[in-house]
PDB file of C-alpha atoms in Angstrom:
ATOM      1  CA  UNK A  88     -19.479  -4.636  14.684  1.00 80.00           C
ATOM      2  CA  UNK A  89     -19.064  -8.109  15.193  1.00 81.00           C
ATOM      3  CA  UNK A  90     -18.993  -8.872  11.469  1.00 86.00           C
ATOM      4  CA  UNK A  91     -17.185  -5.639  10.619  1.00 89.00           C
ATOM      5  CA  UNK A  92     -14.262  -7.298  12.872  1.00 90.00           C
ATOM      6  CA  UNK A  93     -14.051 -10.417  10.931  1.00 91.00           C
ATOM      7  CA  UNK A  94     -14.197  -9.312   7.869  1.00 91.00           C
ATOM      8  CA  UNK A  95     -11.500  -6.635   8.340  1.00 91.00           C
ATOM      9  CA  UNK A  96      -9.529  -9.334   9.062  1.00 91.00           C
ATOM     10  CA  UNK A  97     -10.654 -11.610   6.055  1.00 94.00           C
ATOM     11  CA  UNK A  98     -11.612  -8.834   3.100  1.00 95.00           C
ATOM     12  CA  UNK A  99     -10.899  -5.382   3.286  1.00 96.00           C
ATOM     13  CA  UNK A 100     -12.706  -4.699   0.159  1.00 96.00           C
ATOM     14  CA  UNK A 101     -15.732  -6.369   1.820  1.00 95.00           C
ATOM     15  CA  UNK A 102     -15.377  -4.946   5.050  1.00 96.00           C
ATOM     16  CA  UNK A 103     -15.860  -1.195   3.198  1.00 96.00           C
ATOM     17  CA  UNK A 104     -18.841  -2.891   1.582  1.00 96.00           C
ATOM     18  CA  UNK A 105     -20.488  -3.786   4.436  1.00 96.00           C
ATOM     19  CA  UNK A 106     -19.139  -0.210   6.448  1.00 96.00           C
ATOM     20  CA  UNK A 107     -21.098   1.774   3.591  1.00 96.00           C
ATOM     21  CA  UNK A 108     -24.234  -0.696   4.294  1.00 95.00           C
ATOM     22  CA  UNK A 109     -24.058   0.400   8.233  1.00 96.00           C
ATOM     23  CA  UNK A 110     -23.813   4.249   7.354  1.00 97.00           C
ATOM     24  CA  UNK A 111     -26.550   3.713   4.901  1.00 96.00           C
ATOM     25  CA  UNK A 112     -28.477   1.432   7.167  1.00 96.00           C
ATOM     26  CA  UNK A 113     -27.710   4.324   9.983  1.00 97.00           C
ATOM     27  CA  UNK A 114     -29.357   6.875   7.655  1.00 97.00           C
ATOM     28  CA  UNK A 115     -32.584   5.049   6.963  1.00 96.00           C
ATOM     29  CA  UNK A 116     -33.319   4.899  10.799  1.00 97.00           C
ATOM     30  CA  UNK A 117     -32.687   8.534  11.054  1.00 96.00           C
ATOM     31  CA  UNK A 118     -29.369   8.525  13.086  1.00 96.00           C
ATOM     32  CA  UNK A 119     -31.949   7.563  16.086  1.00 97.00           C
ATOM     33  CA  UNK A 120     -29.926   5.272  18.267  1.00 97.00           C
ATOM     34  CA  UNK A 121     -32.899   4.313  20.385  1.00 96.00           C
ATOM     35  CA  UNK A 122     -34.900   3.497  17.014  1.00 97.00           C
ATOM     36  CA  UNK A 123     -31.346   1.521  15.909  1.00 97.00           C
ATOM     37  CA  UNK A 124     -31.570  -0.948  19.150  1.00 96.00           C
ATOM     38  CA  UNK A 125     -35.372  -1.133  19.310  1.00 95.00           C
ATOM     39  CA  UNK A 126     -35.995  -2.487  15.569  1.00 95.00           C
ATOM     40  CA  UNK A 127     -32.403  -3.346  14.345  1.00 96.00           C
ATOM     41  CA  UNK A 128     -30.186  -4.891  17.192  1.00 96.00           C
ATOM     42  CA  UNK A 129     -33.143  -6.509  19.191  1.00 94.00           C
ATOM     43  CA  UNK A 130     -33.832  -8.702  16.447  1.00 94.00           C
ATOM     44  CA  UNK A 131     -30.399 -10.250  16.994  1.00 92.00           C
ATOM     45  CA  UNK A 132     -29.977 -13.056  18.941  1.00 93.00           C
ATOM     46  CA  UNK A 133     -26.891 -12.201  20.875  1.00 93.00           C
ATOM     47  CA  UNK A 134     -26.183 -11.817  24.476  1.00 93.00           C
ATOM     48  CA  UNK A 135     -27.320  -8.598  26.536  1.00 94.00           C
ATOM     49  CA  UNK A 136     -23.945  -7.750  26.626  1.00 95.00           C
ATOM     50  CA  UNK A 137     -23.375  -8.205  22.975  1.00 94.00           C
ATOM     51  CA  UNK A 138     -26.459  -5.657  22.042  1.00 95.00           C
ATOM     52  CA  UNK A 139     -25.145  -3.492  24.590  1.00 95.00           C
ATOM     53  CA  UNK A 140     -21.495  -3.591  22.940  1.00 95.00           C
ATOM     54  CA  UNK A 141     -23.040  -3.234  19.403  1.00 95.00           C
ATOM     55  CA  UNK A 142     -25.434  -0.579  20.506  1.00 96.00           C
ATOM     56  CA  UNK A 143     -22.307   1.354  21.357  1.00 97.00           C
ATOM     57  CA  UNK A 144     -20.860   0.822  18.054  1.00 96.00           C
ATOM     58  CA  UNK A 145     -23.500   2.299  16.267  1.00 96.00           C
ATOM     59  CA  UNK A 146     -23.611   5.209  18.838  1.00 97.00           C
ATOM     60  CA  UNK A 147     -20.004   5.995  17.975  1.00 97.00           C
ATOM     61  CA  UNK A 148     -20.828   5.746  14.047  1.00 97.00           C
ATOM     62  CA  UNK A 149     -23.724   7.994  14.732  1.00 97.00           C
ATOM     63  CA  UNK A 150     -21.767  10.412  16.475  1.00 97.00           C
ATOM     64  CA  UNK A 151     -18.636  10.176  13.927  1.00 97.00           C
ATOM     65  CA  UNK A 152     -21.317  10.425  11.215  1.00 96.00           C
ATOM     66  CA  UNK A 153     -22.844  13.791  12.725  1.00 96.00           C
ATOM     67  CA  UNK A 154     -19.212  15.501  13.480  1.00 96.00           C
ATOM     68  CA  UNK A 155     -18.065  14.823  10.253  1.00 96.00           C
ATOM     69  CA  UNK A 156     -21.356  16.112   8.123  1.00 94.00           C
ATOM     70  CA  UNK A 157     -21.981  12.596   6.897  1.00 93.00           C
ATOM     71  CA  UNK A 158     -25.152  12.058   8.223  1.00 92.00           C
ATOM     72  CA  UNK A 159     -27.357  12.692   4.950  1.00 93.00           C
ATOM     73  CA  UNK A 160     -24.444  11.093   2.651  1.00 92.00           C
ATOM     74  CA  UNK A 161     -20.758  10.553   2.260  1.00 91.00           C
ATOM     75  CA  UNK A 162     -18.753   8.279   3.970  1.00 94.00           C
ATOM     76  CA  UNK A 163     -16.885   8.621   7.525  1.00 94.00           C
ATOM     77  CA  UNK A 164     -13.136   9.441   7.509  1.00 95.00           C
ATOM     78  CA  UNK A 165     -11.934   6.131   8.844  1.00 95.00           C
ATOM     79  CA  UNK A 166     -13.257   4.364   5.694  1.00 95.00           C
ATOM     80  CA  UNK A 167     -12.095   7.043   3.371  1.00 95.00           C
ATOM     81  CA  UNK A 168      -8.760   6.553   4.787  1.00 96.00           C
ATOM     82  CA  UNK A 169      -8.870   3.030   4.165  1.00 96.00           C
ATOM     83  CA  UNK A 170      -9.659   3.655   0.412  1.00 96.00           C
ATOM     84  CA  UNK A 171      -6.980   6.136   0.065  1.00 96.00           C
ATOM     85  CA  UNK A 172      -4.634   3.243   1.478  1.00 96.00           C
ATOM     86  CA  UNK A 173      -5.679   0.741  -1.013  1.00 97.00           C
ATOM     87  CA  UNK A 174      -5.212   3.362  -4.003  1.00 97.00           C
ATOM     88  CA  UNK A 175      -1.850   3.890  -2.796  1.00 97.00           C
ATOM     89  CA  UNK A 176      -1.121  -0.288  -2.732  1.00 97.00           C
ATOM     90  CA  UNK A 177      -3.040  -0.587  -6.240  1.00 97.00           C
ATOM     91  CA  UNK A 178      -0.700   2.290  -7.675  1.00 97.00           C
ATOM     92  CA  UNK A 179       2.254   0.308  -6.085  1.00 96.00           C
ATOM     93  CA  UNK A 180       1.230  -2.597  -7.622  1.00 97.00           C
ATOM     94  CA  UNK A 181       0.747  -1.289 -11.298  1.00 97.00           C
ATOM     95  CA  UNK A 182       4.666   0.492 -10.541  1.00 96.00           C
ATOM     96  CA  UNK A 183       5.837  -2.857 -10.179  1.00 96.00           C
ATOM     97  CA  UNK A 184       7.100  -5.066 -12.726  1.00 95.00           C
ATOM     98  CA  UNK A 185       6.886  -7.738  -9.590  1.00 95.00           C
ATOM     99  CA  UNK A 186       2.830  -7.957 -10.044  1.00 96.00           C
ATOM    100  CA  UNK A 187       1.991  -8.725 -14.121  1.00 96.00           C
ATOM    101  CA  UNK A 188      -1.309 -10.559 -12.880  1.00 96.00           C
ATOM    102  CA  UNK A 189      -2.433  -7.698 -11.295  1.00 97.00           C
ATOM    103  CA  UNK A 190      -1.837  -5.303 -13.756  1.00 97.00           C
ATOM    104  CA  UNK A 191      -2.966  -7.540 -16.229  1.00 97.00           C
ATOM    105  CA  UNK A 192      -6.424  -7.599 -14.623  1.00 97.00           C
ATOM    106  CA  UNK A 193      -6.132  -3.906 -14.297  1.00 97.00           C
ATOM    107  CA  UNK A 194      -6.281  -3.344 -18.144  1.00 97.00           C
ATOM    108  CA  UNK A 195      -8.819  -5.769 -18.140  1.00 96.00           C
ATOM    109  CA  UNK A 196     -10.832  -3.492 -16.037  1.00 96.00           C
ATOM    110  CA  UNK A 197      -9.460   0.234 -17.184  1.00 96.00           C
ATOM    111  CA  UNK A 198     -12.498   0.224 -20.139  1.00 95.00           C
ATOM    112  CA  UNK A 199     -15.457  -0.134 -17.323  1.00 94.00           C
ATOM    113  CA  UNK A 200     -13.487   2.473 -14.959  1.00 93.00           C
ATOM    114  CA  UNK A 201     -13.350   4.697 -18.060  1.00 92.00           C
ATOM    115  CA  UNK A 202     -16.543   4.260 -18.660  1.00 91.00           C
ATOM    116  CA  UNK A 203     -18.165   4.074 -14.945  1.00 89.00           C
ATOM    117  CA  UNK A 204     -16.423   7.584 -14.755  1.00 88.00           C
ATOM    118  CA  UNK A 205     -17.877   8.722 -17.682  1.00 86.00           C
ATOM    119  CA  UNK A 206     -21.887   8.084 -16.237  1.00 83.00           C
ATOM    120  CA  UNK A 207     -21.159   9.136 -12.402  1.00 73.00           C
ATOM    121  CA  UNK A 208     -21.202  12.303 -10.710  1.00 60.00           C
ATOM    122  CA  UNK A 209     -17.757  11.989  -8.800  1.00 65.00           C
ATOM    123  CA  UNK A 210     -15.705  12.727 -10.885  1.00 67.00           C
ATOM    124  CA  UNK A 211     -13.130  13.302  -7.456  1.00 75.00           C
ATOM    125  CA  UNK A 212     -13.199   9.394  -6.992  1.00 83.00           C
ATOM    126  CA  UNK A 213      -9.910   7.664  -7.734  1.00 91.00           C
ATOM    127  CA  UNK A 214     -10.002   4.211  -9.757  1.00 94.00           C
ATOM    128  CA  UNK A 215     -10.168   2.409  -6.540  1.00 96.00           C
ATOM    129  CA  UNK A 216     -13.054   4.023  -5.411  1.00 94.00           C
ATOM    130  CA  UNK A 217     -14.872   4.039  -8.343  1.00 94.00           C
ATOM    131  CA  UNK A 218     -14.789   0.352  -8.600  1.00 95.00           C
ATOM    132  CA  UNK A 219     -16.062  -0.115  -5.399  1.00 96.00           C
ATOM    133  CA  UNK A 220     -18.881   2.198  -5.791  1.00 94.00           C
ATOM    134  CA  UNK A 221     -20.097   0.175  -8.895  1.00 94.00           C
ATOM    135  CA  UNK A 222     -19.921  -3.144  -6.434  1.00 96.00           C
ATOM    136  CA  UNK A 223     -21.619  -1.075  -3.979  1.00 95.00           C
ATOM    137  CA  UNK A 224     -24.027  -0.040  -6.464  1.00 93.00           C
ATOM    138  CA  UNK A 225     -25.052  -3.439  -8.086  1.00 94.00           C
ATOM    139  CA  UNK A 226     -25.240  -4.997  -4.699  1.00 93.00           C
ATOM    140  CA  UNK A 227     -28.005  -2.350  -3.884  1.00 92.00           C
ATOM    141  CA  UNK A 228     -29.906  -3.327  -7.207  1.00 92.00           C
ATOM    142  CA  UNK A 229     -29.824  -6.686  -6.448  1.00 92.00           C
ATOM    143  CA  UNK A 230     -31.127  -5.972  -2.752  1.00 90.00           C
ATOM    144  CA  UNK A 231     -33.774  -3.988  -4.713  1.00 92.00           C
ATOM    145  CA  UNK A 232     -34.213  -7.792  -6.881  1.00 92.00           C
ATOM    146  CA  UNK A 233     -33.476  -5.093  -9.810  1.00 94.00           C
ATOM    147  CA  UNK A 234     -32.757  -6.407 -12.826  1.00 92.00           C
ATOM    148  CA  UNK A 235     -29.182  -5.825 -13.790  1.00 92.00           C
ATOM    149  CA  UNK A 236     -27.751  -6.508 -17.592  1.00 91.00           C
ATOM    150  CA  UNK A 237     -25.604  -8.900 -18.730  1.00 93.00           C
ATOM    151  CA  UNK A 238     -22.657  -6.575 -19.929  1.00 91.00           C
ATOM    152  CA  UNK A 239     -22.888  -5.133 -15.989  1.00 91.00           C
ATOM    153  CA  UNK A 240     -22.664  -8.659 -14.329  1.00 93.00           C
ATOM    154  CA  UNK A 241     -19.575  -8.866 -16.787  1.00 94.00           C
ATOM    155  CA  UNK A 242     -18.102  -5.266 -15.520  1.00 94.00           C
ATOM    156  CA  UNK A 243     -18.934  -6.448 -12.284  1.00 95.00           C
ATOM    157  CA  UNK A 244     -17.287 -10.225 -12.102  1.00 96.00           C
ATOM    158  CA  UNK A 245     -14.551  -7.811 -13.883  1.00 96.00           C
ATOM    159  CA  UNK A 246     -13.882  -5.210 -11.227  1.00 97.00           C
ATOM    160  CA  UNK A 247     -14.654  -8.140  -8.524  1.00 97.00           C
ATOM    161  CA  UNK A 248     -11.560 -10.146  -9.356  1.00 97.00           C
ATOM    162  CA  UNK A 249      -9.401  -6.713  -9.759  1.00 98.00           C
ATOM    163  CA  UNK A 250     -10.638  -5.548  -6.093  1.00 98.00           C
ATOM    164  CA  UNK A 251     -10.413  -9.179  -5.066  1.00 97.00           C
ATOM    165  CA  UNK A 252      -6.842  -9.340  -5.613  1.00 97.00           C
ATOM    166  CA  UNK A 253      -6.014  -5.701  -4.088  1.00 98.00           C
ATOM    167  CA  UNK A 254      -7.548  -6.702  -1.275  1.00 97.00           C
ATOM    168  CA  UNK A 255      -5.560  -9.922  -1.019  1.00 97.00           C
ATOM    169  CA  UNK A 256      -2.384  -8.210  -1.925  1.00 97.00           C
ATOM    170  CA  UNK A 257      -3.537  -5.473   0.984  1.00 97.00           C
ATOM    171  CA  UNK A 258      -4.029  -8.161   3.635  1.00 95.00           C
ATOM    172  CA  UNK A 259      -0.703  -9.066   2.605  1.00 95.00           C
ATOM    173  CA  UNK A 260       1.492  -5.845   2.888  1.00 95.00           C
ATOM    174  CA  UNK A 261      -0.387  -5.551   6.296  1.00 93.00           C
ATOM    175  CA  UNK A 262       1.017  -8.934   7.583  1.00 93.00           C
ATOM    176  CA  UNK A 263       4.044  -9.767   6.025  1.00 93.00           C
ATOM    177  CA  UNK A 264       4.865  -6.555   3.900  1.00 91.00           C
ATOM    178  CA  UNK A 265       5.329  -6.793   0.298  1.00 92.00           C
ATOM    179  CA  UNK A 266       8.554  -6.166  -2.017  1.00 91.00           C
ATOM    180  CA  UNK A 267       7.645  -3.797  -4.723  1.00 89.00           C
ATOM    181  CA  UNK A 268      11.225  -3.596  -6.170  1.00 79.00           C
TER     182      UNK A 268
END
């Protein structure tokens, strides 16, 4: 929760990163809240009232998780919407002739979406989320210390500076609005 704050504030790309970690992190104790606070948020060394605030969070998550039939997979609505808000901004930005650097990474990128939607099994995802689920995906490999190949690191630094500067541009609009036109 507490990180989740600040990095909504600092990287919304990250901050979906590390909401898919908690729902995934939620999963592997079983969506047991009492399991969650005994061998997750005890290990923390935050106040009482901090693990008490954070043991709520993850309550809520649970419950969202369980009303909206994530809690073997998917993601919860409140990220999906935030995805479906950063599509919209990245097809704004390719619209306008105001942002050649982004949609000059784009291109730079379009052969690895092409090609990430080729090997997946959502074929539903749009660009945006595609992307993220391949920086999702490598970060899990290299939790795993899996070895990952040097044409993927290069996809990957790819797509990074691409959802990098969405992000940026995102944190943007939000605070001082952009001008497409």
């Amino acid at each position: 929760m507490f990180i989740a704050k600040e990095l909504r504030k600092k990287s919304i790309a990250e901050y979906l990163l590390y909401m898919w970690q908690v729902e995934d992190l939620i999963r592997a104790y079983g969506c047991n809240l009492s399991k969650i606070r005994r061998e997750y948020i005890s290990r923390f060394d935050y106040s009482e009232e901090d693990k008490a605030e954070l043991t709520d969070w993850y309550g809520n998550l649970i419950s969202m998780l369980t009303r909206e039939g994530c809690r073997e997979q998917g993601h919860l609505q409140i990220n999906k919407i935030v995805v479906q808000d950063l599509s919209e901004l990245h097809a704004r930005l390719l619209d306008s002739p105001r942002f050649p650097f982004y949609r000059s990474e784009y291109y730079k990128v379009l052969p690895f979406i092409v090609e990430l939607r080729k090997r997946g099994s959502d074929t539903s995802a749009n660009e945006v989320e595609t992307c993220l689920n391949a920086l999702y995906g490598v970060m899990l490999l290299r939790l795993q210390q899996r070895e990952i190949s040097p044409d993927t690191e290069h996809a990957v630094k790819e797509i990074s500076t691409l959802i990098g500067m969405l992000s940026d541009y995102y944190l943007k609009d939000k605070s001082e609005g952009l001008e497409f036109d």
